[in-house]
Short mmCIF file of C-alpha atoms in Angstrom, two decimals:
data_model
loop_
_atom_site.label_atom_id
_atom_site.label_comp_id
_atom_site.label_asym_id
_atom_site.label_seq_id
_atom_site.Cartn_x
_atom_site.Cartn_y
_atom_site.Cartn_z
CA ASN A 429 -12.96 -3.51 -2.90
CA ALA A 430 -11.74 -3.96 -6.43
CA GLY A 431 -12.65 -7.15 -8.23
CA VAL A 432 -10.23 -9.60 -9.78
CA MET A 433 -7.81 -7.53 -11.85
CA GLN A 434 -6.19 -8.90 -14.95
CA ASN A 435 -3.68 -7.18 -17.15
CA PRO A 436 -3.15 -6.54 -19.86
CA ARG A 437 -6.65 -6.71 -21.33
CA HIS A 438 -5.25 -7.32 -24.78
CA LEU A 439 -1.85 -8.75 -25.65
CA VAL A 440 -0.37 -9.27 -29.09
CA ARG A 441 2.69 -11.44 -29.49
CA ARG A 442 4.60 -12.75 -32.48
CA ARG A 443 5.17 -16.45 -32.79
CA GLY A 444 8.09 -17.52 -30.62
CA GLN A 445 7.80 -14.68 -28.12
CA GLU A 446 6.82 -14.99 -24.48
CA ALA A 447 3.47 -13.94 -23.03
CA ARG A 448 3.05 -13.02 -19.37
CA LEU A 449 -0.46 -12.63 -18.04
CA ARG A 450 -1.07 -11.15 -14.62
CA CYS A 451 -3.89 -11.65 -12.16
CA SER A 452 -4.45 -9.85 -8.88
CA PRO A 453 -7.13 -11.66 -6.87
CA MET A 454 -9.70 -9.90 -4.79
CA LYS A 455 -8.50 -8.73 -1.40
CA GLY A 456 -8.61 -11.58 1.05
CA HIS A 457 -8.75 -14.26 -1.65
CA SER A 458 -5.96 -16.80 -1.43
CA HIS A 459 -7.18 -19.22 -4.12
CA VAL A 460 -6.53 -18.47 -7.78
CA TYR A 461 -7.68 -20.36 -10.85
CA TRP A 462 -6.77 -19.90 -14.51
CA TYR A 463 -9.08 -20.82 -17.37
CA ARG A 464 -8.69 -20.60 -21.14
CA GLN A 465 -11.47 -19.87 -23.58
CA LEU A 466 -10.79 -20.74 -27.19
CA PRO A 467 -12.93 -19.09 -29.88
CA GLU A 468 -16.48 -20.46 -29.93
CA GLU A 469 -15.74 -22.79 -27.00
CA GLY A 470 -16.43 -22.88 -23.30
CA LEU A 471 -13.91 -22.28 -20.59
CA LYS A 472 -11.37 -24.98 -19.84
CA PHE A 473 -9.62 -25.31 -16.51
CA MET A 474 -5.87 -24.86 -16.58
CA VAL A 475 -4.45 -24.54 -13.07
CA TYR A 476 -5.41 -23.95 -9.44
CA LEU A 477 -2.98 -22.22 -7.10
CA GLN A 478 -2.80 -21.06 -3.55
CA LYS A 479 -0.09 -18.78 -2.23
CA GLU A 480 3.27 -20.23 -3.29
CA ASN A 481 1.71 -23.58 -4.17
CA ILE A 482 0.34 -25.22 -7.28
CA ILE A 483 -2.58 -27.34 -6.14
CA ASP A 484 -3.82 -28.74 -9.44
CA GLU A 485 -2.25 -28.21 -12.84
CA SER A 486 -4.01 -31.02 -14.64
CA GLY A 487 -5.31 -28.67 -17.34
CA MET A 488 -1.99 -27.10 -18.22
CA PRO A 489 -0.29 -28.09 -21.45
CA LYS A 490 2.83 -30.08 -20.63
CA GLU A 491 5.21 -27.72 -22.38
CA ARG A 492 5.67 -23.95 -22.62
CA PHE A 493 3.03 -23.09 -20.00
CA SER A 494 3.73 -22.32 -16.36
CA ALA A 495 1.95 -20.54 -13.52
CA GLU A 496 2.93 -19.11 -10.19
CA PHE A 497 1.30 -17.30 -7.29
CA PRO A 498 4.09 -15.84 -5.16
CA LYS A 499 3.81 -14.77 -1.57
CA GLU A 500 3.82 -11.16 -2.69
CA GLY A 501 2.36 -9.88 -5.94
CA PRO A 502 0.00 -11.15 -8.57
CA SER A 503 -0.39 -14.60 -10.02
CA ILE A 504 1.41 -14.98 -13.35
CA LEU A 505 0.55 -17.26 -16.25
CA ARG A 506 3.54 -17.55 -18.51
CA ILE A 507 3.51 -18.91 -22.04
CA GLN A 508 6.88 -19.38 -23.67
CA GLN A 509 7.46 -19.52 -27.43
CA VAL A 510 3.84 -18.76 -28.27
CA VAL A 511 2.17 -20.34 -31.29
CA ARG A 512 -0.97 -19.33 -33.17
CA GLY A 513 -3.00 -21.97 -31.32
CA ASP A 514 -2.35 -20.14 -28.05
CA SER A 515 -4.59 -17.29 -29.22
CA ALA A 516 -7.47 -17.27 -26.77
CA ALA A 517 -9.00 -15.43 -23.86
CA TYR A 518 -7.39 -16.29 -20.56
CA PHE A 519 -9.47 -15.77 -17.45
CA CYS A 520 -8.41 -15.70 -13.86
CA ALA A 521 -10.75 -16.31 -10.96
CA SER A 522 -10.28 -16.11 -7.23
CA SER A 523 -12.00 -17.39 -4.13
CA PRO A 524 -11.54 -16.76 -0.40
CA GLY A 525 -11.75 -20.45 0.39
CA THR A 526 -13.58 -23.54 -0.65
CA ALA A 527 -15.00 -22.95 -4.10
CA THR A 528 -18.03 -25.11 -3.40
CA LEU A 529 -19.04 -22.69 -0.70
CA TYR A 530 -18.00 -19.38 -2.20
CA GLY A 531 -17.92 -19.93 -5.93
CA TYR A 532 -15.44 -17.99 -8.01
CA THR A 533 -15.13 -14.33 -8.93
CA PHE A 534 -13.77 -13.90 -12.44
CA GLY A 535 -11.65 -11.16 -13.91
CA SER A 536 -12.35 -9.58 -17.29
CA GLY A 537 -9.72 -11.68 -18.99
CA THR A 538 -6.67 -11.18 -21.16
CA ARG A 539 -7.16 -11.68 -24.84
CA LEU A 540 -3.99 -13.03 -26.37
CA THR A 541 -3.47 -12.80 -30.09
CA VAL A 542 -0.47 -14.51 -31.65
CA VAL A 543 0.50 -13.17 -35.05
CA ALA B 929 -16.78 -38.23 -13.71
CA GLN B 930 -18.98 -35.19 -13.63
CA SER B 931 -19.97 -32.80 -16.38
CA VAL B 932 -22.70 -30.55 -17.60
CA THR B 933 -24.49 -30.50 -20.93
CA GLN B 934 -26.17 -27.41 -22.27
CA LEU B 935 -28.84 -28.11 -24.84
CA GLY B 936 -28.95 -25.53 -27.60
CA SER B 937 -25.91 -23.47 -28.44
CA HIS B 938 -28.13 -20.62 -29.65
CA VAL B 939 -31.51 -19.56 -28.28
CA SER B 940 -33.62 -16.67 -29.55
CA VAL B 941 -36.61 -15.25 -27.72
CA SER B 942 -38.77 -12.20 -28.21
CA GLU B 943 -38.51 -9.32 -25.80
CA GLY B 944 -40.98 -9.97 -22.98
CA ALA B 945 -41.12 -13.71 -23.59
CA LEU B 946 -40.01 -16.49 -21.27
CA VAL B 947 -36.34 -17.37 -21.26
CA LEU B 948 -35.46 -21.05 -20.75
CA LEU B 949 -31.87 -22.22 -20.98
CA ARG B 950 -31.30 -25.91 -20.40
CA CYS B 951 -28.58 -27.60 -18.40
CA ASN B 952 -28.26 -31.24 -17.45
CA TYR B 953 -25.58 -32.60 -15.21
CA SER B 954 -24.05 -35.98 -14.66
CA SER B 955 -22.64 -36.64 -11.25
CA SER B 956 -22.42 -39.61 -8.96
CA VAL B 957 -22.61 -37.37 -5.91
CA PRO B 958 -24.74 -34.31 -5.10
CA PRO B 959 -23.35 -31.55 -7.28
CA TYR B 960 -22.72 -27.88 -6.73
CA LEU B 961 -24.15 -26.10 -9.75
CA PHE B 962 -23.67 -22.59 -11.08
CA TRP B 963 -24.92 -20.36 -13.86
CA TYR B 964 -22.63 -17.65 -15.20
CA VAL B 965 -23.29 -14.94 -17.78
CA GLN B 966 -20.70 -13.48 -20.13
CA TYR B 967 -21.31 -10.24 -21.99
CA PRO B 968 -19.24 -9.55 -25.11
CA ASN B 969 -15.55 -9.06 -24.39
CA GLN B 970 -16.09 -9.31 -20.66
CA GLY B 971 -15.46 -11.82 -17.92
CA LEU B 972 -17.98 -14.14 -16.34
CA GLN B 973 -20.48 -12.92 -13.81
CA LEU B 974 -22.14 -15.27 -11.35
CA LEU B 975 -25.92 -15.38 -11.82
CA LEU B 976 -26.77 -17.95 -9.19
CA LYS B 977 -25.57 -21.11 -7.48
CA TYR B 978 -27.07 -24.27 -6.05
CA THR B 979 -25.36 -25.68 -2.97
CA SER B 980 -27.91 -28.27 -1.76
CA ALA B 981 -30.10 -25.86 0.17
CA ALA B 982 -33.37 -24.79 -1.52
CA THR B 983 -34.01 -26.46 -4.87
CA LEU B 984 -35.33 -23.21 -6.38
CA VAL B 985 -32.53 -20.70 -6.52
CA LYS B 986 -33.04 -17.03 -7.25
CA GLY B 987 -30.27 -15.04 -8.82
CA ILE B 988 -29.54 -11.59 -10.09
CA ASN B 989 -31.33 -9.77 -12.91
CA GLY B 990 -34.57 -11.73 -12.37
CA PHE B 991 -33.12 -15.13 -13.23
CA GLU B 992 -33.83 -18.30 -11.30
CA ALA B 993 -33.03 -21.99 -11.66
CA GLU B 994 -34.57 -25.13 -10.26
CA PHE B 995 -32.55 -28.16 -9.26
CA LYS B 996 -34.39 -31.35 -10.21
CA LYS B 997 -32.58 -34.45 -9.06
CA SER B 998 -35.00 -36.84 -10.80
CA GLU B 999 -34.26 -35.15 -14.13
CA THR B 1000 -30.61 -34.31 -13.36
CA SER B 1001 -31.40 -30.81 -14.55
CA PHE B 1002 -30.67 -27.24 -13.51
CA HIS B 1003 -32.47 -25.14 -16.11
CA LEU B 1004 -32.24 -21.35 -16.03
CA THR B 1005 -35.40 -19.28 -16.48
CA LYS B 1006 -36.56 -15.70 -16.56
CA PRO B 1007 -40.24 -14.83 -16.94
CA SER B 1008 -39.79 -11.84 -19.25
CA ALA B 1009 -36.77 -11.28 -21.46
CA HIS B 1010 -35.14 -7.89 -21.71
CA MET B 1011 -32.85 -6.66 -24.45
CA SER B 1012 -30.03 -6.39 -21.90
CA ASP B 1013 -30.22 -10.17 -21.32
CA ALA B 1014 -28.50 -10.83 -24.65
CA ALA B 1015 -25.28 -12.61 -23.71
CA GLU B 1016 -23.70 -16.02 -23.45
CA TYR B 1017 -24.74 -18.21 -20.54
CA PHE B 1018 -22.69 -21.01 -19.02
CA CYS B 1019 -23.78 -23.76 -16.72
CA ALA B 1020 -21.02 -25.18 -14.53
CA VAL B 1021 -20.52 -27.86 -11.89
CA ILE B 1022 -17.99 -28.26 -9.13
CA LEU B 1023 -17.13 -31.03 -6.74
CA GLY B 1024 -14.69 -31.27 -3.90
CA ASN B 1025 -11.74 -30.99 -6.24
CA GLU B 1026 -12.38 -27.26 -6.52
CA LYS B 1027 -12.43 -27.47 -10.30
CA LEU B 1028 -15.27 -25.69 -12.06
CA THR B 1029 -16.31 -27.59 -15.20
CA PHE B 1030 -18.25 -25.54 -17.72
CA GLY B 1031 -20.77 -26.44 -20.35
CA THR B 1032 -20.20 -25.26 -23.88
CA GLY B 1033 -22.46 -22.25 -23.43
CA THR B 1034 -25.74 -20.96 -24.85
CA ARG B 1035 -25.83 -17.69 -26.75
CA LEU B 1036 -29.08 -15.87 -26.01
CA THR B 1037 -30.45 -13.44 -28.58
CA ILE B 1038 -33.38 -11.17 -27.79
CA ILE B 1039 -35.66 -10.22 -30.67
CA PRO B 1040 -37.16 -6.74 -30.36
#
């Protein structure tokens, strides 16, 4: 049973381009969470999704960022018109149900560099 | 509101010495508490979790943590540090909103 798979591991984008980050949760996990880790900082919650639904997006910047978790396929975090401040590590986590009971399983992250 | 505070952004201990990483929480309701470890350029790995069962929780790699309600603490300990323990450690709390809130992390360095 593979863990949470994120790709790509490293992504370089020029300012103004789009970044698409993918996350395949563990088999049987229907809850997906995205977190961002800025250099020398802890992880900050961005969005919580279940299949085809955004449950909580209170941590998402209001513009340029969007997330989806379609019925089929991986969850996608999309950043349009990237800026240097978007450079960070983006982590995805998944859970089979209530996080208080199961906790999260994290992927290895995607490290986005905006040049 | 609920949050966690990690005291000490950097901790250095000698190999074989006791490891103590501090975490205090603030919560108006019984919290669910977690410790995660992050090795360089990797994701987070769950060390242990407290979910209101036993107050002393044993985790992987010889780590354990004790939930102390009177002190609102959930400190992480290991009796004898190993070189492979060098990493960043995060305390985190979660309530019914499913959102895991992390502390700012403690970077552990092991001195040979």
